[in-house]
Coordinates of C-alpha atoms and ligand atoms in Angstrom, one line a residue:
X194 CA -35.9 -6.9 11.5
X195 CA -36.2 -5.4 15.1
X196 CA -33.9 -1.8 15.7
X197 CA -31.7 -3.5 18.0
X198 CA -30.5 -6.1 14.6
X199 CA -30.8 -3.1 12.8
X200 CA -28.1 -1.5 15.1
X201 CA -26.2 -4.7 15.3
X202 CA -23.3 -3.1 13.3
X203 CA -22.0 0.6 14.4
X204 CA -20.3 3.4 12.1
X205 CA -17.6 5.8 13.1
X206 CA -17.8 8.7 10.3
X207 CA -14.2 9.4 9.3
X208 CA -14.0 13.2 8.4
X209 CA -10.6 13.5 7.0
X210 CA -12.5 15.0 4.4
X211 CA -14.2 17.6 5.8
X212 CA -10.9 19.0 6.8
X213 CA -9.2 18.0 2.7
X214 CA -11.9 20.7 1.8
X215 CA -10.4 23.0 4.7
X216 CA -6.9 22.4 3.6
X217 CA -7.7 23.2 -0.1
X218 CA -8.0 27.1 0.8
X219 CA -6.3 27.4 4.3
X220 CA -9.9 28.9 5.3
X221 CA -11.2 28.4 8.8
X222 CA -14.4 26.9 7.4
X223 CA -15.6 24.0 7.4
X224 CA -15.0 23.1 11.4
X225 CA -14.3 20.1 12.3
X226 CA -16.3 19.9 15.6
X227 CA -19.6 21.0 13.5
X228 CA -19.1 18.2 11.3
X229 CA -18.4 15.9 14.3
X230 CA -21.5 17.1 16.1
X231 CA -23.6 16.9 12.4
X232 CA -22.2 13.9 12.1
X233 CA -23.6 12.2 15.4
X234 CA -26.9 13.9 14.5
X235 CA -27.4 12.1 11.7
X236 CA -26.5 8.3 13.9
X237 CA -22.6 7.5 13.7
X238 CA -21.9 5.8 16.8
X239 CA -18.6 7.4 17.2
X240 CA -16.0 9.6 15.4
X241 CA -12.8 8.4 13.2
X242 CA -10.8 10.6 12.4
X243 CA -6.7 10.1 10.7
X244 CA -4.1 12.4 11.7
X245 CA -1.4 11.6 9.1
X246 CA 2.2 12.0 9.0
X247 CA 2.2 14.7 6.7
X248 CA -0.9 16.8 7.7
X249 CA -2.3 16.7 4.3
X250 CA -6.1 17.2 6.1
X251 CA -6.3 16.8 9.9
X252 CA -4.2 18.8 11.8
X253 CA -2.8 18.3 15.3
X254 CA -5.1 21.3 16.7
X255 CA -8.0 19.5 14.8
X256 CA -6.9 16.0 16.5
X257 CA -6.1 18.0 20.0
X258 CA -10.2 19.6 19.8
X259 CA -11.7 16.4 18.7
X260 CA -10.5 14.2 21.8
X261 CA -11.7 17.2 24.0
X262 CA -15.2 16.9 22.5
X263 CA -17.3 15.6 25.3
X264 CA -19.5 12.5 25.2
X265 CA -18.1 11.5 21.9
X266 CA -16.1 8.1 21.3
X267 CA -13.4 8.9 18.9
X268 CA -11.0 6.6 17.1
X269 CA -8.1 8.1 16.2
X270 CA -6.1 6.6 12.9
X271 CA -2.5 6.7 13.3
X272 CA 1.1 5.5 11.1
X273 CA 2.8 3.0 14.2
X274 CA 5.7 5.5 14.9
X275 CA 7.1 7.6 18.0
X276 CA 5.7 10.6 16.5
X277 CA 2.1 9.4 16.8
X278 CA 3.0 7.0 20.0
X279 CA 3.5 10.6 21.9
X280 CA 1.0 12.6 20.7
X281 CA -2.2 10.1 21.1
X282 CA -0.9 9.3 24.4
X283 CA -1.5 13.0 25.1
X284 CA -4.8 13.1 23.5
X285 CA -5.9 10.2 25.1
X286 CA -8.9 9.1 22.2
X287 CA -10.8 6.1 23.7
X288 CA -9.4 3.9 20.2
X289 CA -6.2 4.0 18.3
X290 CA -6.3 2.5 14.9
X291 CA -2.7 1.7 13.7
X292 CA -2.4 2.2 9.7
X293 CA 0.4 1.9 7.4
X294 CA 1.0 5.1 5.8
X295 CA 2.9 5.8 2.4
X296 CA 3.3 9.6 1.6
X297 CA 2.4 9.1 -1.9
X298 CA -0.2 7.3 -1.5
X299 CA -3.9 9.0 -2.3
X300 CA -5.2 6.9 0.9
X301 CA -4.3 3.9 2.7
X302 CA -3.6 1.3 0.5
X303 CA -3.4 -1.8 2.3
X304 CA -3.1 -3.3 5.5
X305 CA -0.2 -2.9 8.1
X306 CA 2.1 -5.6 8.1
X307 CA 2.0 -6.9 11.6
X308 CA 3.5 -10.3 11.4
X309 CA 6.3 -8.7 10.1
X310 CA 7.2 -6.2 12.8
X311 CA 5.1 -8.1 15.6
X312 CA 7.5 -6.5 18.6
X313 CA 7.6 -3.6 17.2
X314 CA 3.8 -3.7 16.7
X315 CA 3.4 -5.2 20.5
X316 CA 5.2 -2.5 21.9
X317 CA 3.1 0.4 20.6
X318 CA -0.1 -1.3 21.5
X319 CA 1.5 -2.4 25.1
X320 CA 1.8 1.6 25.5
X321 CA -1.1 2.8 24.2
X322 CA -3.1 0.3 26.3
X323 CA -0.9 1.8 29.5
X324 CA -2.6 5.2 28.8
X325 CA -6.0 3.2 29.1
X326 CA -6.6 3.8 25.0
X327 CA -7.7 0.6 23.0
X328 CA -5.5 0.0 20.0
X329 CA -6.4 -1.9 17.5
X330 CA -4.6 -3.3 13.7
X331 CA -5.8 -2.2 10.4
X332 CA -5.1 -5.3 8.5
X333 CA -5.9 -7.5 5.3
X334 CA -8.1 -10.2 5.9
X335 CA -5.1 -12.8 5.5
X336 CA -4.7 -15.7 8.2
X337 CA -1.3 -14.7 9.0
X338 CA -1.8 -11.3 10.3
X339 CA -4.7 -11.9 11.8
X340 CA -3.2 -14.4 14.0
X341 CA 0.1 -11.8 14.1
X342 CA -2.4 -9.6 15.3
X343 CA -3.7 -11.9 18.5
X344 CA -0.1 -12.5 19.4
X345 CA 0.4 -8.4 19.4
X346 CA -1.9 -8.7 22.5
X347 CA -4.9 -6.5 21.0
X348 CA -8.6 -6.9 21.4
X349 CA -9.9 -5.9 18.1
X350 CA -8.9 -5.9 14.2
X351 CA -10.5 -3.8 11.3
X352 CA -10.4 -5.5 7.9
X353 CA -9.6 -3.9 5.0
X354 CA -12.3 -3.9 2.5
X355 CA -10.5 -1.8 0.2
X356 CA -10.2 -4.3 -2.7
X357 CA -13.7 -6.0 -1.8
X358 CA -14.6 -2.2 -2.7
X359 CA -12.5 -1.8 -5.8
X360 CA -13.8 -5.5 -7.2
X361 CA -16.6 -5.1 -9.9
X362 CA -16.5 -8.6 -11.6
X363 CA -19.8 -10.2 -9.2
X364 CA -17.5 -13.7 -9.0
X365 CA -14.1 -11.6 -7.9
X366 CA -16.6 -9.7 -5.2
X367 CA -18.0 -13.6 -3.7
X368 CA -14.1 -14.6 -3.7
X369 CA -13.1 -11.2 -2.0
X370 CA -16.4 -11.4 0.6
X371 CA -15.6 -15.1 1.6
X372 CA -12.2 -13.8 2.3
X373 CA -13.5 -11.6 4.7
X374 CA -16.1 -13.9 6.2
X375 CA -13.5 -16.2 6.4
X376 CA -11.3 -13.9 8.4
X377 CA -14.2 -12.4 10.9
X378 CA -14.6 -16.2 11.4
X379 CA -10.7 -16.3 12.7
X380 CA -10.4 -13.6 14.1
X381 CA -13.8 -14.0 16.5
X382 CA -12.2 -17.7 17.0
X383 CA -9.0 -15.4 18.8
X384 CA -11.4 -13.6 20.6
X385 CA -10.7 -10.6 18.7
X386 CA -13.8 -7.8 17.7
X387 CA -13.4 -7.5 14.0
X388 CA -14.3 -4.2 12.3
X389 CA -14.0 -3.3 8.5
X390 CA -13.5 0.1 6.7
X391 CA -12.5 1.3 3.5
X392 CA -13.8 2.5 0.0
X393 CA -17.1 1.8 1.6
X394 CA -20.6 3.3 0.2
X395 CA -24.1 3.0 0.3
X396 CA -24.1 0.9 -3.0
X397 CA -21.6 -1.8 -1.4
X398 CA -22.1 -1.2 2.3
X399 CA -24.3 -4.2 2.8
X400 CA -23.1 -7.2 2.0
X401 CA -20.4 -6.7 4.7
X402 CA -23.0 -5.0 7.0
X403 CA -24.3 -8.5 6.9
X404 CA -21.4 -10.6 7.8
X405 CA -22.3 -12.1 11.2
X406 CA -19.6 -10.8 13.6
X407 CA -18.8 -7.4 12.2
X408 CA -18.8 -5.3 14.4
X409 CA -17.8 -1.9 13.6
X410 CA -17.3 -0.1 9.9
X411 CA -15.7 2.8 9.3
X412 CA -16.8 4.9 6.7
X413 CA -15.6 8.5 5.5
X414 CA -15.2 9.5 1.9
X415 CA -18.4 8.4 0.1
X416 CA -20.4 9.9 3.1
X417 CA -18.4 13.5 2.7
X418 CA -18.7 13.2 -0.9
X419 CA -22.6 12.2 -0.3
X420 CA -23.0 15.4 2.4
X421 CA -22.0 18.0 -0.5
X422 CA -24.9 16.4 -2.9
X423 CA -27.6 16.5 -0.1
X424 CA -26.6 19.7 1.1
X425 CA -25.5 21.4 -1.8
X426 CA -29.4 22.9 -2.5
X427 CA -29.5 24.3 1.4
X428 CA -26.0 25.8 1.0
X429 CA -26.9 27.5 -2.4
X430 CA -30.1 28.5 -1.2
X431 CA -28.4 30.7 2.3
X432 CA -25.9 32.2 -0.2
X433 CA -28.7 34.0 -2.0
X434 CA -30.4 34.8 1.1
X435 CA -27.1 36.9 2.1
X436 CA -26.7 38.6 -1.6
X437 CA -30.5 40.1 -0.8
X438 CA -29.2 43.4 -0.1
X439 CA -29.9 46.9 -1.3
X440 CA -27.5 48.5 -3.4
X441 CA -25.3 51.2 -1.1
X442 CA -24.2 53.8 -3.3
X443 CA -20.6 54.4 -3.2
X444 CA -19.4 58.5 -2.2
Ligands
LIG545 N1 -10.5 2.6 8.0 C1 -9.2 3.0 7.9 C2 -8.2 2.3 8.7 C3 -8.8 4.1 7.0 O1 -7.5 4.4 7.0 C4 -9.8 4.7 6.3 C5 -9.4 5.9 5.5 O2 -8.8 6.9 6.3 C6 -11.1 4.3 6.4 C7 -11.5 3.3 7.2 C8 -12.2 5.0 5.7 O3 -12.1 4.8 4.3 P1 -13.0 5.6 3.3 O4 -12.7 7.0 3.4 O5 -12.7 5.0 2.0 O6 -14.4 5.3 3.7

């Protein structure tokens, strides 16, 4: 396989997470933009990041410093409502992701439902492509909204490959994967770019990698979780460097 099939498919890193760990303490630490520029280091092709109704991790400062970061693509994940229309127009991020968004919910749970509030739907992504951002529909990979989707006017989908992720039985996995393949296949027919995210890792990451068409997968909790593991040893190991003190006596 040359690099350039290799690179066929690109990755935006979602680092909601980075900021969950943030938001656990009110601390200042981790920063976002660190783990943005890490992040690149290591090869994501661009940035995702999900600024959610409720600000239970990124935060509008965090959203406001990421779409200042120069030379980095970022895809900003959004609920469809005013709230959000305003403040990505302001940002300006080069994609907008529309999401539903529950506020129980421990993450997105399922696809937006765009045939069933297409003008709605139409009229955010009619606005957000006025302020030169791309929008595009997080959906299921069901025939119905991906053709809702074409009719909204926008130029690219992601799937969701959140129950292809949740699947363990190896013949409910096939079903779930030709649903997808199935979808790509539709949606490239409606000359739509087709991306895919969600509940992704490097256990089940390929047999969607290899879906001819896919284009883009987004990928953010298995490779935060992943980043503590790898890094745990180097984090441990600059701690005890800054305990190697002499003992001041106290007056
Ligand atoms: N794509 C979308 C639209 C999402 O909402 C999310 C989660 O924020 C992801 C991808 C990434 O999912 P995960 O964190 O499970 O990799």
């Amino acid at each position: 396989m040359t690099d350039r099939e290799r690179a066929r498919v690109l990755l935006g890193v979602n680092i909601d997470h980075v900021a969950t760990v943030r938001q656990a303490r009110g601390t200042t630490y981790p920063d976002l933009l660190e783990a943005a520029s890490l992040a690149r280091s290591g090869g994501a092709d661009y940035i995702t990041f999900h600024l959610r109704e409720d600000r239970r991790h990124i935060q509008d400062e965090d959203a406001r410093r990421l779409c200042q970061m120069p030379g980095v693509r970022m895809n900003m994940e959004m609920a469809a409502t005013t709230e959000m229309l305003r403040i990505a127009c302001a940002l300006k991020p080069e994609d907008v992701c529309l999401v539903p968004e529950k506020r129980q919910e421990l993450t997105t749970e399922g696809g937006l439902d765009v045939a069933g509030q297409l003008a709605a739907i139409t009229g955010i992504c009619g606005e957000l492509r006025s302020e030169g951002i791309r929008p595009a529909l997080f959906i299921d990979p069901e025939p119905d909204q991906i053709r809702a989707a074409a009719a909204a006017g926008v130029q690219v989908v992601e799937l969701h490959t959140g129950r292809y992720a949740e699947l363990r039985e190896s013949s409910a996995v096939e079903v779930e994967l030709s649903r997808l393949r199935r979808a790509v296949v539709q949606g490239q027919g409606l000359g739509l770019q087709v991306n895919a995210g969600h509940g992704l890792t490097v256990e089940n990451v390929a047999s969607v990698a290899a879906i001819p068409g896919v284009a883009e997968l987004n990928i953010g909790h298995a490779i935060i979780a992943r980043a503590v593991m790898v890094g745990l040893v180097e984090s441990v190991r600059e701690m005890k460097v800054a305990m190697q003190v002499e003992a001041i006596p106290q007056p």
